[in-house]
Amino acid sequence: MARADGRSPDQLRPVTITRGWLAHAEGSVLVEFGGTRVLCAASVQDSVPRWRRGSGQGWVTAEYAMLPRATNTRNDRESVRGKIGGRTHEISRLIGRSLRACVDYKALGENSVIIDCDVLQADGGTRTAAITGAYVALADAVAWMRARKMCAGDPLIGSVAAVSVGVVGSTPMLDLCYTEDVAAETDMNVVMTGSGEFVEVQGTAEGKPFDRDALNELLDLGIAGCSELTRMQREALA
Amino acid sequence: MARADGRSPDQLRPVTITRGWLAHAEGSVLVEFGGTRVLCAASVQDSVPRWRRGSGQGWVTAEYAMLPRATNTRNDRESVRGKIGGRTHEISRLIGRSLRACVDYKALGENSVIIDCDVLQADGGTRTAAITGAYVALADAVAWMRARKMCAGDPLIGSVAAVSVGVVGSTPMLDLCYTEDVAAETDMNVVMTGSGEFVEVQGTAEGKPFDRDALNELLDLGIAGCSELTRMQREALA
Amino acid sequence: MARADGRSPDQLRPVTITRGWLAHAEGSVLVEFGGTRVLCAASVQDSVPRWRRGSGQGWVTAEYAMLPRATNTRNDRESVRGKIGGRTHEISRLIGRSLRACVDYKALGENSVIIDCDVLQADGGTRTAAITGAYVALADAVAWMRARKMCAGDPLIGSVAAVSVGVVGSTPMLDLCYTEDVAAETDMNVVMTGSGEFVEVQGTAEGKPFDRDALNELLDLGIAGCSELTRMQREALA
Amino acid sequence: MARADGRSPDQLRPVTITRGWLAHAEGSVLVEFGGTRVLCAASVQDSVPRWRRGSGQGWVTAEYAMLPRATNTRNDRESVRGKIGGRTHEISRLIGRSLRACVDYKALGENSVIIDCDVLQADGGTRTAAITGAYVALADAVAWMRARKMCAGDPLIGSVAAVSVGVVGSTPMLDLCYTEDVAAETDMNVVMTGSGEFVEVQGTAEGKPFDRDALNELLDLGIAGCSELTRMQREALA
Amino acid sequence: MARADGRSPDQLRPVTITRGWLAHAEGSVLVEFGGTRVLCAASVQDSVPRWRRGSGQGWVTAEYAMLPRATNTRNDRESVRGKIGGRTHEISRLIGRSLRACVDYKALGENSVIIDCDVLQADGGTRTAAITGAYVALADAVAWMRARKMCAGDPLIGSVAAVSVGVVGSTPMLDLCYTEDVAAETDMNVVMTGSGEFVEVQGTAEGKPFDRDALNELLDLGIAGCSELTRMQREALA
Amino acid sequence: MARADGRSPDQLRPVTITRGWLAHAEGSVLVEFGGTRVLCAASVQDSVPRWRRGSGQGWVTAEYAMLPRATNTRNDRESVRGKIGGRTHEISRLIGRSLRACVDYKALGENSVIIDCDVLQADGGTRTAAITGAYVALADAVAWMRARKMCAGDPLIGSVAAVSVGVVGSTPMLDLCYTEDVAAETDMNVVMTGSGEFVEVQGTAEGKPFDRDALNELLDLGIAGCSELTRMQREALA
């Protein structure tokens, strides 16, 4: 079965990772998965949240948001509505959790890194693109800190990448674009470390429930996709 | 390895499903998984959200919340803080998505069912207990509607149950209580239909990433647990 | 004139006071006045609000809320609407004020007790049921504190109970249920100490203004009702 | 016992009722009780709230607020804090309820009157001064409507006035100023119709509970005070 | 061309500046420009905002608001809507900025003055009337502070006054009333020091863009108007 | 006097206007003034705000915001804080007002164009860069509408460009970067039509008041700068 853009089912869209896109941030990356474009900015702060003070340990967190016209029709700003929606909350939490899987809080010392992931343009898979780009921004921010002797050892104990997979028209596929995502019967996000272990697996039946075989096929695709993204992250950081 | 309450790793806590706990709601259930106690109230409305009007189709949604003293230390009310937290949003969305997997919107007609899941007491697994109880409340509300000829056919095309599983001290375990949940290296929520298919699988590395073997062991436990909960739901509804 | 449930005008509904309904709270009571069911949870904190610090004195406060489906038709959550309504504010303030009438702040020391009163099911008189139950939860919390030597002497200098009275179809009645409350021409809440003095008297003309005779008849009923409730509180605490 | 300003216990402060203080409002009154100064503006709208539409009946409501520097120390604006406090809610509801006691909704037709009561300067008794002044502003707004034939008959079926009373140093007193209010053991607000019946009676034990004799003495003072205020309202409107 | 109230184009409306209108505030002014009536209350606080602490310098800020019925039709309260509108924000910032132009922070010491400008009645030019009145209230508050030796020298290094000008029907005019303001093609606010220098110039094309000649004519009018208002401020403070 | 980047006082920074930066928006521009980078997205809607319906006229509005790490230190998101700050409100209003100066509402028909101006990176002059870029995005959106015959004639009756000017170290300068802006004694934003008339002039004394000569020198610089920006807009749209 042919995909809209001619890809094979197990093929990623063209991915680009542009480091240093912003002048001020300690780490910044413009990550693109096809038409999905996310700006990831890592900000270093020499303090930690109140509940963490005095622990000798650091903290890493993330905030996700979309510009109003990242999508096909304009969405109202959450700042104007006066509150953050459930989807935004959910994705911000997922990105933060994913990044923390590769961080040694002790080595980080009592410092924080906040990663802002702002979707400039959306075409499916924004949360997984954000995680993949945010890791690179985090790595740059950590390098910045180490150059300034802010850390005791290396706070990065691995890397993290993520990709979406799904079943579209009975075919399991890697890295869904928006039109595929909308048509998917099952949708899964896979977050993995560079060494091939799972950080997060979130599979959701959109149209109808899925069986264990489908789950396994999707995991296979996700593992292969994350492995390739890990390679790209390494190249970008080289 | 012994669990705090003497259960074997693949054993559920004592589960009770009390129907009709409230006088006013069209369906209501007090569901208990050990010390976790969730009140599920299903409210029928003969209208649908604005974006659904004129479609001839119904809608099912859920709202999750905790009483301030459901937990060991008191939490401030979200109504007093003036906004809903990320965790609350995330769980409300999960419950709604899970319930919708067993609903035929056409048969429901232009009616809505809102399921309020209020945690009266929390001891781990509140979201999966909520899903398990909410399904029974939904079934009662649907029966109430059918007795009033509000539906065209049966809007329930299956059942849904959910359970948490996790790896604690290297041992995969079913239905974690709070102290186990806090100690878990990996945490997974499994939502399944009564016919044994997945509706939602959410696995999260809490302490360290997990490999595919661990994922499979947790799925085995979750499948067995959901199967037993499905049996209990049927008994309760008999 | 017969009442819907066969009571005489000066008769309370069946009242039950169940202590220890929650595992975590320092004091907890499920109080029922007929179909009205309120869960009262007392939380002890070893601190006081900012404006009270350094005074050597404690503080007692209360928060009242209703579950969305406590009532005949569902109410939106105040957390979702993003703000607390006027009625909720008013009742929370009334409960707090009433409880503070029996507290010796000095003996309490710089500790706080917060009483959460959540209406699980509503059938009229929720605020007065809440006060009556909250006092018992407060007494249990104070006993818990004294067992831990947190207080200097006994912080409870008396007890507090409350009941609603009203004129329905020209007849003054005690302890109105919802249908009576809706039909009442005059509505009054009476809060009294165990020794028979007034803490709060709030009489409101719903349909038409009332004269001093009606006021006096309602007070007579309220005094008798509070006296009986005080006896029940003592039995529950015995 | 002498009062700070030399009044006898049963004496009102100098009261002035200035009509037409604002150019735009359909009715407006600057009411002063000694140093307490409240601006009451009645706005007529030829519509009713959504829940009232099609009933053929009108609506009257009120909003109370204080300017930040009405008091001895500055209070933050509720608009800046982003929410209305409990006290403001409670008083707005009281004023609206009190005014509605003298309104015939049918005669009002499907029109609304909103009475804004803004405290320009506070020296005790702001809520009762607001009710007393708001009635006069309402009467002017109703006259304005009748001149335009908006009503079917007279929507005003009586008048409403209010005053505060309290026990200060064991002496029952009428119309407490701020320093008396702060020192009061018992505080009561009495709202009465021009024909001498009660609309609202709210007695609160501030320092210690009160007995029925004290309640009766306060009611006597309140009745006399409201009677005098009713006379002043009539003079102002003559 | 005749103006609605018979003024010549370069003529101010009758201006009154009434000091000491409030009993509690350290400085208070009721300022009137024709039908525009603004109450300005200056509150002294012996502290500064967090970001200013330890600097040895003070702070002056302002908050602007309108009563709901200051205008011809009633506006909802910003406190009820739960947020401050853009216009309110903009004007509050303008007033604060303008007043700070005549303040020596060092001489003020670590004290704050907050000027609340509440529009009781609006008939055009409320923001410029507010600035003109607020300066006088500030001067009184500073005198109050100096009498208490709270300042090191004179914190007032000049005075500030403001006026609106605009082009109406091709004629440049001074001090627009509401009907003129609505009809204006160009609208400008001019804020000046007592020594004749500009603090703020804000010109806006309402209907059509304006050329440099129009700009110069408006500035000429504004300069003359501010000069006259400065004289009135001096008289009021004499 | 040399500027930090070697420019002469009357020289703009390098300006680039990149059209079509986004795939979904009807008009989109990435505008850069040196290090200031603003993404302007124009969204067309075939409806107007409620107050405009049935008028046969269209509407143009704008929303301005900054990404959290656009600046040297991170700013909290306004969506997270739950409200829009005064500065954001003020700039959004300025951009909308400026754009509306070149729009014929009648020709636009009952359609709206919303221009989102999101600052990706800030180095001074973000509001004037936003206006300059937003006009080009608006022109593209209008062309898109005309190609679809949504308009009756040409809704664009001119063009609009804007630039900041200021006095730094006694020298009037064009197009201030951030470090110059912070050091400026006087700051002015000039918005002009392509035909050389003023739309908005906002001059603010930051450090000390300014006289009419300074005002005139700043206007001269602003006029020249806007003229050059108008030329660049034409080239970009050619």
Coordinates of C-alpha atoms in Angstrom, one line a residue, chain B residues 10-214:
Chain B
D10 CA -0.3 -12.1 40.1
Q11 CA -3.1 -11.5 42.5
L12 CA -5.6 -8.6 42.5
R13 CA -6.6 -6.9 45.8
P14 CA -10.2 -7.6 47.0
V15 CA -12.4 -5.8 44.5
T16 CA -16.0 -4.8 45.2
I17 CA -18.4 -3.2 42.8
T18 CA -21.5 -1.6 44.5
R19 CA -24.2 -0.5 42.1
G20 CA -26.8 2.2 42.8
W21 CA -24.7 4.0 45.5
L22 CA -26.4 7.3 44.6
A23 CA -30.1 8.1 44.5
H24 CA -30.1 10.7 41.7
A25 CA -27.6 9.4 39.0
E26 CA -28.8 7.3 36.1
G27 CA -26.0 4.9 36.9
S28 CA -23.7 4.9 39.9
V29 CA -21.0 2.6 41.3
L30 CA -18.8 2.6 44.3
V31 CA -15.8 0.6 43.2
E32 CA -13.1 -0.5 45.6
F33 CA -9.7 -2.1 44.9
G34 CA -8.4 -2.7 48.4
G35 CA -8.1 0.8 50.0
T36 CA -8.8 2.6 46.8
R37 CA -12.4 3.8 46.7
V38 CA -13.9 5.6 43.7
L39 CA -17.4 6.9 43.3
C40 CA -18.5 6.7 39.6
A41 CA -21.7 8.6 38.7
A42 CA -23.1 8.4 35.1
S43 CA -25.3 11.4 34.1
V44 CA -27.5 11.1 31.0
Q45 CA -28.2 14.3 29.0
D46 CA -30.5 14.4 26.0
S47 CA -28.1 16.7 24.1
V48 CA -24.6 16.6 22.7
P49 CA -21.7 19.1 22.6
R50 CA -22.0 21.8 20.0
W51 CA -19.5 20.3 17.6
R52 CA -21.6 17.1 17.6
R53 CA -25.0 18.5 16.9
G54 CA -27.0 17.3 13.9
S55 CA -24.7 14.3 13.5
G56 CA -27.3 11.9 14.8
Q57 CA -24.5 10.5 17.0
G58 CA -24.0 10.6 20.8
W59 CA -21.1 11.3 23.1
V60 CA -19.5 9.8 26.2
T61 CA -17.0 11.7 28.3
A62 CA -15.5 11.5 31.8
E63 CA -14.2 13.7 34.6
Y64 CA -11.8 12.5 37.2
A65 CA -11.1 14.2 40.5
M66 CA -9.8 13.5 44.0
L67 CA -11.3 14.7 47.2
P68 CA -8.7 16.8 49.1
R69 CA -8.2 14.2 51.8
A70 CA -8.3 11.1 49.7
T71 CA -4.6 10.9 50.1
N72 CA -2.2 10.6 53.0
T73 CA -1.6 14.3 53.1
R74 CA -4.2 16.9 52.1
N75 CA -4.1 18.3 48.6
D76 CA -5.5 21.8 47.8
R77 CA -8.7 21.8 45.8
E78 CA -8.3 22.4 42.1
S79 CA -11.4 24.6 42.3
V80 CA -9.7 26.8 44.9
R81 CA -6.5 27.0 42.9
G82 CA -8.6 28.0 39.9
K83 CA -7.3 25.5 37.5
I84 CA -7.1 21.8 36.7
G85 CA -3.7 20.1 37.0
G86 CA -2.0 18.2 34.3
R87 CA -2.5 14.8 36.1
T88 CA -6.3 15.4 36.4
H89 CA -6.6 16.3 32.8
E90 CA -4.6 13.3 31.7
I91 CA -6.6 10.8 33.6
S92 CA -10.0 12.3 32.7
R93 CA -9.0 12.0 29.0
L94 CA -7.8 8.4 29.5
I95 CA -11.1 7.3 31.2
G96 CA -13.2 9.0 28.5
R97 CA -11.1 7.4 25.7
S98 CA -11.4 4.0 27.3
L99 CA -15.1 4.1 27.7
R100 CA -15.7 5.3 24.2
A101 CA -14.0 2.1 22.9
C102 CA -17.2 0.2 23.8
V103 CA -19.8 2.7 22.6
D104 CA -21.8 2.8 19.3
Y105 CA -22.4 6.5 18.9
K106 CA -25.1 5.9 16.3
A107 CA -27.2 3.6 18.6
L108 CA -26.7 6.2 21.4
G109 CA -28.5 8.8 19.3
E110 CA -27.9 12.5 20.1
N111 CA -27.5 11.9 23.8
S112 CA -24.5 12.2 26.1
V113 CA -23.4 10.3 29.1
I114 CA -20.9 12.0 31.5
I115 CA -19.2 9.8 34.0
D116 CA -17.9 11.5 37.1
C117 CA -15.2 9.5 38.8
D118 CA -14.4 11.0 42.2
V119 CA -11.7 9.3 44.3
L120 CA -12.9 9.2 47.9
Q121 CA -9.9 7.4 49.1
A122 CA -6.6 6.6 47.2
D123 CA -4.3 3.7 47.6
G124 CA -2.8 3.3 44.1
G125 CA -4.5 2.4 40.8
T126 CA -7.2 5.0 41.1
R127 CA -7.4 5.6 37.3
T128 CA -7.7 1.9 36.5
A129 CA -10.3 1.4 39.3
A130 CA -12.2 4.4 37.9
I131 CA -12.3 2.9 34.4
T132 CA -13.5 -0.5 35.7
G133 CA -16.2 1.1 37.8
A134 CA -17.2 3.7 35.3
Y135 CA -18.0 0.9 32.7
V136 CA -20.5 -0.6 35.1
A137 CA -22.1 2.9 35.8
L138 CA -22.2 3.5 32.1
A139 CA -24.0 0.1 31.5
D140 CA -26.6 1.1 34.1
A141 CA -27.1 4.5 32.5
V142 CA -27.5 2.9 29.1
A143 CA -30.1 0.4 30.5
W144 CA -31.9 3.4 32.0
M145 CA -31.9 5.1 28.6
R146 CA -33.1 1.9 26.8
A147 CA -35.9 1.5 29.2
R148 CA -37.0 5.0 28.1
K149 CA -36.5 4.2 24.4
M150 CA -33.9 6.9 24.0
C151 CA -31.6 4.7 22.0
A152 CA -31.8 2.9 18.6
G153 CA -30.5 -0.5 19.4
D154 CA -27.7 -1.2 22.0
P155 CA -25.1 1.5 22.3
L156 CA -22.8 -0.9 24.2
I157 CA -20.7 -3.0 21.8
G158 CA -18.6 -4.5 24.5
S159 CA -17.1 -3.9 27.9
V160 CA -14.0 -2.3 29.2
A161 CA -11.8 -3.0 32.3
A162 CA -8.4 -1.8 33.4
V163 CA -5.7 -2.6 35.8
S164 CA -2.2 -1.4 36.7
V165 CA 0.9 -3.5 36.6
G166 CA 4.5 -2.8 37.4
V167 CA 7.9 -4.0 38.2
V168 CA 8.8 -3.7 41.9
G169 CA 12.1 -4.9 43.1
S170 CA 12.6 -6.7 39.8
T171 CA 9.4 -8.6 40.2
P172 CA 6.5 -7.9 37.8
M173 CA 3.3 -7.5 39.9
L174 CA -0.4 -7.0 39.3
D175 CA -2.6 -4.2 40.8
L176 CA -0.1 -2.1 42.7
C177 CA -1.1 -0.5 46.0
Y178 CA 0.3 3.0 46.8
T179 CA 3.5 1.8 48.5
E180 CA 4.3 -0.5 45.6
D181 CA 3.5 2.1 43.1
V182 CA 6.0 4.5 44.7
A183 CA 8.7 1.9 44.7
A184 CA 8.0 0.6 41.1
E185 CA 10.8 0.8 38.5
T186 CA 8.2 0.5 35.7
D187 CA 4.6 1.3 35.8
M188 CA 2.0 0.2 33.2
N189 CA -1.7 0.7 32.8
V190 CA -3.6 -1.8 30.7
V191 CA -7.1 -1.1 29.4
M192 CA -8.8 -4.0 27.7
T193 CA -12.2 -5.0 26.2
G194 CA -14.1 -7.9 27.6
S195 CA -13.2 -9.8 24.5
G196 CA -9.5 -9.5 25.3
E197 CA -8.2 -6.8 23.0
F198 CA -6.2 -3.7 24.0
V199 CA -7.8 -0.3 24.2
E200 CA -4.9 1.5 25.8
V201 CA -1.4 0.4 26.9
Q202 CA 0.7 3.0 28.8
G203 CA 4.0 1.8 30.1
T204 CA 6.4 4.3 31.8
A205 CA 9.9 3.8 33.1
E206 CA 9.9 5.3 36.5
G207 CA 13.4 4.5 37.7
K208 CA 15.1 2.9 34.7
P209 CA 14.2 1.9 31.2
F210 CA 12.7 -1.5 30.6
D211 CA 13.4 -4.1 27.9
R212 CA 10.9 -6.0 25.8
D213 CA 10.9 -9.1 28.1
A214 CA 9.7 -6.9 31.0

